[in-house]
């Protein structure tokens, strides 16, 4: 039989118009990420991220750390770059403020983050060593991801 997948995760928009991210990670180093492309312009025509100081999220946390990932459009030189900012959560709803200066390039040599170039926004959970419950502590099961909701 095939080994179980290292990640079983899903995302859906619930009846309250919230993005619900839920699943189980089965091994250290496993990553679950959900995200979507962003239109650069708001419905009224204004730019979505240019001239802003950062992101403000309303999340329902579970006491685990999460990472917001943004990706930029490729310029004349080719592909874009990915940037990440980690934040802790606590049980219940909270506002998370992430200034653009909190985002770090995921690859060395990437240019500084240009908020006007952001074309993707994602939420990531990583099963890191020493964080959360290990698969061993859970009797060979996985590390459950309680729902983390982003209010739209």
Short mmCIF file of C-alpha atoms in Angstrom, two decimals:
data_model
loop_
_atom_site.label_atom_id
_atom_site.label_comp_id
_atom_site.label_asym_id
_atom_site.label_seq_id
_atom_site.Cartn_x
_atom_site.Cartn_y
_atom_site.Cartn_z
CA UNK A 1 0.00 0.00 0.00
CA UNK A 2 1.06 3.57 -0.67
CA UNK A 3 2.23 5.64 2.29
CA UNK A 4 -0.24 8.20 3.60
CA UNK A 5 0.14 11.73 2.26
CA UNK A 6 2.18 14.12 4.42
CA UNK A 7 -0.60 16.71 4.25
CA UNK A 8 -4.37 16.51 4.14
CA UNK A 9 -5.70 20.06 4.05
CA UNK A 10 -8.54 22.02 2.52
CA UNK A 11 -9.80 25.54 2.25
CA UNK A 12 -13.33 26.76 1.70
CA UNK A 13 -15.39 29.92 1.96
CA UNK A 14 -17.99 29.37 4.69
CA UNK A 15 -21.48 30.89 5.01
CA UNK A 16 -20.03 33.88 6.90
CA UNK A 17 -17.81 34.69 3.89
CA UNK A 18 -14.67 33.61 5.77
CA UNK A 19 -11.86 31.54 4.33
CA UNK A 20 -11.54 28.40 6.48
CA UNK A 21 -8.21 26.56 6.37
CA UNK A 22 -8.26 23.13 8.04
CA UNK A 23 -6.30 19.90 7.82
CA UNK A 24 -3.67 17.55 9.24
CA UNK A 25 0.11 17.41 8.72
CA UNK A 26 1.63 13.96 9.18
CA UNK A 27 5.37 14.61 9.29
CA UNK A 28 7.91 17.20 10.36
CA UNK A 29 8.70 19.63 7.60
CA UNK A 30 5.26 19.26 6.03
CA UNK A 31 3.69 22.51 4.82
CA UNK A 32 0.07 23.39 4.06
CA UNK A 33 -0.61 26.62 2.18
CA UNK A 34 -3.73 28.13 0.74
CA UNK A 35 -3.87 31.35 -1.21
CA UNK A 36 -5.15 33.15 -4.26
CA UNK A 37 -4.13 35.59 -6.93
CA UNK A 38 -4.93 39.21 -6.16
CA UNK A 39 -6.27 41.65 -8.68
CA UNK A 40 -4.02 44.72 -8.54
CA UNK A 41 -7.01 47.09 -8.57
CA UNK A 42 -9.96 47.48 -6.24
CA UNK A 43 -13.47 47.60 -7.75
CA UNK A 44 -13.37 51.44 -7.70
CA UNK A 45 -10.13 51.47 -9.67
CA UNK A 46 -7.69 52.29 -6.86
CA UNK A 47 -4.58 50.16 -6.50
CA UNK A 48 -4.98 47.40 -3.90
CA UNK A 49 -1.57 47.52 -2.16
CA UNK A 50 0.42 50.48 -3.52
CA UNK A 51 0.94 53.19 -0.93
CA UNK A 52 -0.15 50.97 1.97
CA UNK A 53 1.87 50.26 5.11
CA UNK A 54 1.09 46.55 5.23
CA UNK A 55 -1.68 44.02 5.82
CA UNK A 56 -4.27 43.78 8.57
CA UNK A 57 -5.92 40.39 8.98
CA UNK A 58 -8.71 39.28 11.23
CA UNK A 59 -8.01 35.65 12.07
CA UNK A 60 -9.45 33.04 14.35
CA UNK A 61 -6.37 31.40 15.74
CA UNK A 62 -5.60 28.17 17.52
CA UNK A 63 -2.42 29.06 19.41
CA UNK A 64 -0.10 27.98 16.58
CA UNK A 65 2.12 30.23 14.47
CA UNK A 66 1.16 30.87 10.85
CA UNK A 67 2.87 32.61 7.96
CA UNK A 68 1.44 35.05 5.45
CA UNK A 69 3.05 34.67 2.04
CA UNK A 70 2.94 37.27 -0.71
CA UNK A 71 4.33 36.88 -4.22
CA UNK A 72 5.17 39.64 -6.63
CA UNK A 73 4.70 39.84 -10.37
CA UNK A 74 7.77 39.30 -12.51
CA UNK A 75 9.31 42.44 -13.91
CA UNK A 76 11.35 42.83 -17.04
CA UNK A 77 13.87 40.36 -15.64
CA UNK A 78 11.47 37.39 -15.46
CA UNK A 79 9.69 35.78 -12.51
CA UNK A 80 8.58 37.42 -9.32
CA UNK A 81 9.66 36.69 -5.76
CA UNK A 82 8.01 35.31 -2.61
CA UNK A 83 8.07 37.02 0.79
CA UNK A 84 6.86 35.69 4.15
CA UNK A 85 5.94 37.06 7.58
CA UNK A 86 5.22 34.76 10.55
CA UNK A 87 2.76 35.63 13.28
CA UNK A 88 1.56 33.90 16.46
CA UNK A 89 -2.09 33.23 17.17
CA UNK A 90 -4.15 32.67 20.29
CA UNK A 91 -7.48 30.93 20.63
CA UNK A 92 -10.29 33.10 19.31
CA UNK A 93 -10.44 36.06 16.98
CA UNK A 94 -7.66 38.62 16.78
CA UNK A 95 -6.37 41.32 14.46
CA UNK A 96 -2.89 40.77 13.05
CA UNK A 97 -0.97 43.75 11.68
CA UNK A 98 1.91 42.91 9.36
CA UNK A 99 3.84 45.90 8.04
CA UNK A 100 5.55 45.30 4.70
CA UNK A 101 8.88 45.60 6.55
CA UNK A 102 8.03 42.35 8.42
CA UNK A 103 8.09 40.35 5.17
CA UNK A 104 11.35 38.58 4.39
CA UNK A 105 12.37 37.27 0.98
CA UNK A 106 12.20 33.49 0.77
CA UNK A 107 15.23 33.40 -1.55
CA UNK A 108 18.54 35.18 -1.20
CA UNK A 109 19.11 37.84 -3.80
CA UNK A 110 15.46 38.80 -4.15
CA UNK A 111 14.80 42.53 -4.46
CA UNK A 112 13.12 44.46 -1.64
CA UNK A 113 9.38 43.86 -1.47
CA UNK A 114 7.43 46.33 -3.61
CA UNK A 115 3.83 46.33 -2.30
CA UNK A 116 2.57 47.62 -5.65
CA UNK A 117 3.84 44.41 -7.29
CA UNK A 118 1.98 41.94 -4.99
CA UNK A 119 -0.14 39.54 -7.06
CA UNK A 120 -0.69 36.65 -4.57
CA UNK A 121 -1.66 36.34 -0.91
CA UNK A 122 -1.45 33.05 0.98
CA UNK A 123 -1.65 31.58 4.47
CA UNK A 124 0.80 28.83 5.41
CA UNK A 125 1.18 26.44 8.31
CA UNK A 126 4.46 24.55 8.76
CA UNK A 127 4.95 21.55 11.02
CA UNK A 128 8.28 22.54 12.51
CA UNK A 129 10.45 20.58 14.88
CA UNK A 130 9.75 21.61 18.47
CA UNK A 131 6.51 23.37 17.60
CA UNK A 132 3.09 21.93 18.33
CA UNK A 133 2.49 18.25 18.97
CA UNK A 134 4.67 15.76 17.13
CA UNK A 135 3.35 12.79 15.22
CA UNK A 136 4.94 10.55 17.86
CA UNK A 137 3.14 12.32 20.68
CA UNK A 138 -0.12 11.78 18.85
CA UNK A 139 0.39 8.02 18.51
CA UNK A 140 1.55 8.11 14.90
CA UNK A 141 -1.28 10.35 13.78
CA UNK A 142 -0.84 13.85 12.50
CA UNK A 143 -0.74 17.37 13.79
CA UNK A 144 -4.22 18.81 13.42
CA UNK A 145 -4.67 22.26 12.02
CA UNK A 146 -7.60 23.93 13.71
CA UNK A 147 -9.45 26.33 11.45
CA UNK A 148 -7.67 29.60 10.88
CA UNK A 149 -10.07 32.02 9.29
CA UNK A 150 -9.33 35.11 7.30
CA UNK A 151 -12.20 37.57 7.21
CA UNK A 152 -12.77 38.80 3.69
#
